[in-house]
mmCIF file of C-alpha atoms in Angstrom:
data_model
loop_
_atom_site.group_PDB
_atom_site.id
_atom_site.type_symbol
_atom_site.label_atom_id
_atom_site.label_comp_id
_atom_site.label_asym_id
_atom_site.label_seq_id
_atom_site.Cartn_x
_atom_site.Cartn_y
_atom_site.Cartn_z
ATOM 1 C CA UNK A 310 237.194 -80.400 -137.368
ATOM 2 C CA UNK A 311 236.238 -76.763 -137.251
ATOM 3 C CA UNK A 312 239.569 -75.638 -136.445
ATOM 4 C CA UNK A 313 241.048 -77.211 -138.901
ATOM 5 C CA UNK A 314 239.049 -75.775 -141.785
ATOM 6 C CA UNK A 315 239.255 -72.649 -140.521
ATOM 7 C CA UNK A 316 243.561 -73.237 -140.047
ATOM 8 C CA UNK A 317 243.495 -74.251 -143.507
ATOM 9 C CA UNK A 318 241.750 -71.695 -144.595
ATOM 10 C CA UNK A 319 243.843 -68.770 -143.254
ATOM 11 C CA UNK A 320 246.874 -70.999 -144.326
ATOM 12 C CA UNK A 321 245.807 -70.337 -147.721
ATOM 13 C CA UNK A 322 245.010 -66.579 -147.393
ATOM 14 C CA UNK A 323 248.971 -65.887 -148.552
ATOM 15 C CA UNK A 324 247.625 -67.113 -152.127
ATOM 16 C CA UNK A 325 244.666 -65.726 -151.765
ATOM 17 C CA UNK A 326 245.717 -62.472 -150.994
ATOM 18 C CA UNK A 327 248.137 -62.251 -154.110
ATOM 19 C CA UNK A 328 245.138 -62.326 -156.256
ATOM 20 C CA UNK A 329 242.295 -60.242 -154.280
ATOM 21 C CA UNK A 330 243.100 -56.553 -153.859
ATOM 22 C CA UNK A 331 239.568 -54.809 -152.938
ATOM 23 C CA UNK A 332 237.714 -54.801 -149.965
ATOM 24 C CA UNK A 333 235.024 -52.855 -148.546
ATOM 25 C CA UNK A 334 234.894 -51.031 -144.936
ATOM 26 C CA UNK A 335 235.168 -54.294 -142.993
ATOM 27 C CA UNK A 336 238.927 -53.754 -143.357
ATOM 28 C CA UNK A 337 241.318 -56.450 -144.491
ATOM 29 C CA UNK A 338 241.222 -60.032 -143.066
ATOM 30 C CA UNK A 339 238.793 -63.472 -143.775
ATOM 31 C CA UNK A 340 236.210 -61.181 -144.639
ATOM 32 C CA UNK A 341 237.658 -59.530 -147.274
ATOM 33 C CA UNK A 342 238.166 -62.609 -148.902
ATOM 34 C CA UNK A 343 235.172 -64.054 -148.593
ATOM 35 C CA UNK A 344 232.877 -60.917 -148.939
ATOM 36 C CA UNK A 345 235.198 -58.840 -151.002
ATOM 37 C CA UNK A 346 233.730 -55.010 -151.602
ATOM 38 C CA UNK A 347 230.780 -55.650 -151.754
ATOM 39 C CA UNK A 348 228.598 -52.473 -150.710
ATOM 40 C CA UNK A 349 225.882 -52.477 -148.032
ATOM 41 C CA UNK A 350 225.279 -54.693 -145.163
ATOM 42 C CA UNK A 351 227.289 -57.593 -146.791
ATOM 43 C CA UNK A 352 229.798 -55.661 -145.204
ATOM 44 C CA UNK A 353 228.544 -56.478 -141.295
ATOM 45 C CA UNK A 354 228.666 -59.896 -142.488
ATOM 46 C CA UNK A 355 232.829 -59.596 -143.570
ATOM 47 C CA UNK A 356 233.212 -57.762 -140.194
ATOM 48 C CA UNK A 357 231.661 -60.689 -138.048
ATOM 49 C CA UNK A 358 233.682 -62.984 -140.040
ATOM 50 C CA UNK A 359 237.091 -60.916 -138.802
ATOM 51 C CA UNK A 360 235.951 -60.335 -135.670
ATOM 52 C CA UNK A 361 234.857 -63.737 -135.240
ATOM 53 C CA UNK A 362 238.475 -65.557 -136.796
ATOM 54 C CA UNK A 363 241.026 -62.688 -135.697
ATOM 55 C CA UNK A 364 241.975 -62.534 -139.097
ATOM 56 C CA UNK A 365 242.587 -59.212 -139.751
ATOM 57 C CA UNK A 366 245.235 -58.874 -136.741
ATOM 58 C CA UNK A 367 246.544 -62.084 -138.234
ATOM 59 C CA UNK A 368 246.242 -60.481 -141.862
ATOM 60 C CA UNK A 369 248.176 -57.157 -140.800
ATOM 61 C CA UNK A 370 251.109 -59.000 -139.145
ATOM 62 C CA UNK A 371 251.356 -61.744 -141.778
ATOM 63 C CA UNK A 372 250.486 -59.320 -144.745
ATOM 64 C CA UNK A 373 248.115 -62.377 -145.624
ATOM 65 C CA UNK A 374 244.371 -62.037 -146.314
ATOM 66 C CA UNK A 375 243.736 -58.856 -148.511
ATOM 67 C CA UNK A 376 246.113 -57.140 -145.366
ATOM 68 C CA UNK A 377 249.580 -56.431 -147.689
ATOM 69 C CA UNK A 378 251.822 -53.611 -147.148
ATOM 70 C CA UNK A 379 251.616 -50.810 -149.180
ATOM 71 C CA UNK A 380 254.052 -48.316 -147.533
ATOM 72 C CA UNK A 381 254.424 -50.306 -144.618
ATOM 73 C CA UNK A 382 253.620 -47.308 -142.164
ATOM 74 C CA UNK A 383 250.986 -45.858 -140.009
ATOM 75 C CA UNK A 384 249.205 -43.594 -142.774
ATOM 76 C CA UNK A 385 249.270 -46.948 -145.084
ATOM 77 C CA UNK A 386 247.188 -48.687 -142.364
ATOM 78 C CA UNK A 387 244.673 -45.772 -141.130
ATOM 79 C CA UNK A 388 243.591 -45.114 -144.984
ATOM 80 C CA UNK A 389 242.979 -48.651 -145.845
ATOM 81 C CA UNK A 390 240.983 -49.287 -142.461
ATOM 82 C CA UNK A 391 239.747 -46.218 -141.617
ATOM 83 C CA UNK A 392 236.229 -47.342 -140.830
ATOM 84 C CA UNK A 393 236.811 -49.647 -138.534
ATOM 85 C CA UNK A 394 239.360 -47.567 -137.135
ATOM 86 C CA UNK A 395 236.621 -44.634 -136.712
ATOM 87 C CA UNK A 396 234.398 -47.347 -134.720
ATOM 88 C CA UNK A 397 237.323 -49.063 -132.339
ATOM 89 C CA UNK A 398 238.494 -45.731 -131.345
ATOM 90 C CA UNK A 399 234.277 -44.672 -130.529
ATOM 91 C CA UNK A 400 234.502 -48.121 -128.107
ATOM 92 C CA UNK A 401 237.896 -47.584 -126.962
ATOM 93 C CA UNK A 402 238.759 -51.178 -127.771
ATOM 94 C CA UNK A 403 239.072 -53.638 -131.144
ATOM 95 C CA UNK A 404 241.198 -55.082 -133.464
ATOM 96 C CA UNK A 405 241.779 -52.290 -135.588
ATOM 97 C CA UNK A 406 242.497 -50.933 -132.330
ATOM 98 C CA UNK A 407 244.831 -53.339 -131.063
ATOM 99 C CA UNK A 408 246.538 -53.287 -134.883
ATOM 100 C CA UNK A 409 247.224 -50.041 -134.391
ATOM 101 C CA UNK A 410 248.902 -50.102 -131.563
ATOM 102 C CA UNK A 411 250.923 -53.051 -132.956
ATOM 103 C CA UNK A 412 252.186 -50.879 -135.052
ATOM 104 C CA UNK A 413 253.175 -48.080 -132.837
ATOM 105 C CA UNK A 414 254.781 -50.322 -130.611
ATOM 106 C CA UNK A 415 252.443 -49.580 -127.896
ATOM 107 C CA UNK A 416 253.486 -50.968 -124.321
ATOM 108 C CA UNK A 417 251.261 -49.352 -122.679
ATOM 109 C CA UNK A 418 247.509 -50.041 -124.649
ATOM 110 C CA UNK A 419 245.067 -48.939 -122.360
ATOM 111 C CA UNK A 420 246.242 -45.645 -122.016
ATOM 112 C CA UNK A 421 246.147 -44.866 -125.558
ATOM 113 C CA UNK A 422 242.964 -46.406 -125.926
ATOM 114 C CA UNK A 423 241.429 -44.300 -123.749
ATOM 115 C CA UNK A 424 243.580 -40.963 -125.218
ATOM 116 C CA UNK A 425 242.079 -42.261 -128.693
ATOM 117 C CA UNK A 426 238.628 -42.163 -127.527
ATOM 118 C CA UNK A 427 238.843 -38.929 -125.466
ATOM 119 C CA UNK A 428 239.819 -37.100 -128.250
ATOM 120 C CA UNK A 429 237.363 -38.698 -130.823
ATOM 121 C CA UNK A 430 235.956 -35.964 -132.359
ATOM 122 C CA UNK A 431 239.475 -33.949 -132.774
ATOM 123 C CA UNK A 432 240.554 -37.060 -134.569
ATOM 124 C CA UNK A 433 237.888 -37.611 -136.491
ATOM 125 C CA UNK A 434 236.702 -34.074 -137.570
ATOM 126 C CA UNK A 435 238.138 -34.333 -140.998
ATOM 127 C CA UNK A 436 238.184 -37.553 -143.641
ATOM 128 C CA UNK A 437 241.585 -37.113 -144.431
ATOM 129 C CA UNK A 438 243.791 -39.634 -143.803
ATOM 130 C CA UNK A 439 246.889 -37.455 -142.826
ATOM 131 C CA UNK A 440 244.689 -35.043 -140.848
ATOM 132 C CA UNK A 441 243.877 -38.469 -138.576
ATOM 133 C CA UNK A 442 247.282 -39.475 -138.457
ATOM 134 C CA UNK A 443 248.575 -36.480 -137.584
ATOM 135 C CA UNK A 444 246.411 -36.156 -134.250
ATOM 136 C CA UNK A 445 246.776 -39.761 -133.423
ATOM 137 C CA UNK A 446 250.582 -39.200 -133.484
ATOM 138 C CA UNK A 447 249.739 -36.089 -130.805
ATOM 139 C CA UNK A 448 248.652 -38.568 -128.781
ATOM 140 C CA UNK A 449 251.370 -41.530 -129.184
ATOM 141 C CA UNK A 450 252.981 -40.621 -126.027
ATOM 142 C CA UNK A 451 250.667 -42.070 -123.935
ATOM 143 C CA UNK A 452 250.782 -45.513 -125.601
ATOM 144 C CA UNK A 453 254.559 -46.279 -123.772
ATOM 145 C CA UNK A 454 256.200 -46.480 -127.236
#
């Protein structure tokens, strides 16, 4: 029964999606729906709820669930889920993570994860967006792409 509310549900998201826009630093997916932008721990809560569901990897490959393209490319994808990014690449694992290397067209993961998590604080020593990129795509090589 479960599964199929929560099928239904991300069935749906495509509609959904059209209309929400905003979400907080959860990062696309369920949560974003449900929770929206909502500041403060609310946010933990939309996190759980995309962790829990997969649906933000779901949301980024279907462009469903607050997860649409806006460039379609890399930078597109690190500014909109920075955050998250910030704390998958501190673990060395994730689905921001793993989204990521979706979209490099990683073959070889674990090596990048653990490039990505080596070089943490180079990556992460400025906010901008490009900045990140840019020293993420340093270290693209070692994802097999």
């Amino acid at each position: 029964m479960l599964k199929k509310i929560v099928l239904s549900m991300i069935l749906s998201m495509g509609s959904i999606a059209a209309f929400a826009q905003s979400y907080g630093m959860a990062g696309c997916g369920l949560g974003s729906v449900v929770f929206g932008d909502q500041k403060g721990f609310i946010q933990i809560a939309a996190a759980t709820t995309n962790g829990t569901f997969g649906t933000q990897t779901f949301g980024i490959t279907s462009g469903t669930s607050n997860c649409v393209e806006g460039e379609g490319d890399v930078s597109y994808f690190i500014e909109t889920n920075r955050p998250a990014l910030k704390n998958d690449i501190a673990k060395g694992h994730g689905e921001t993570l793993t989204s990521l290397a979706q979209l490099y067209k990683c073959g070889s993961t674990e090596s990048f994860y653990s490039a990505l998590k080596t070089n943490y604080s180079s990556i992460f020593s400025t906010n901008n967006s490009a900045e990140i990129q840019s020293k993420i795509e340093v270290l693209r090589s070692s994802c097999g792409a």
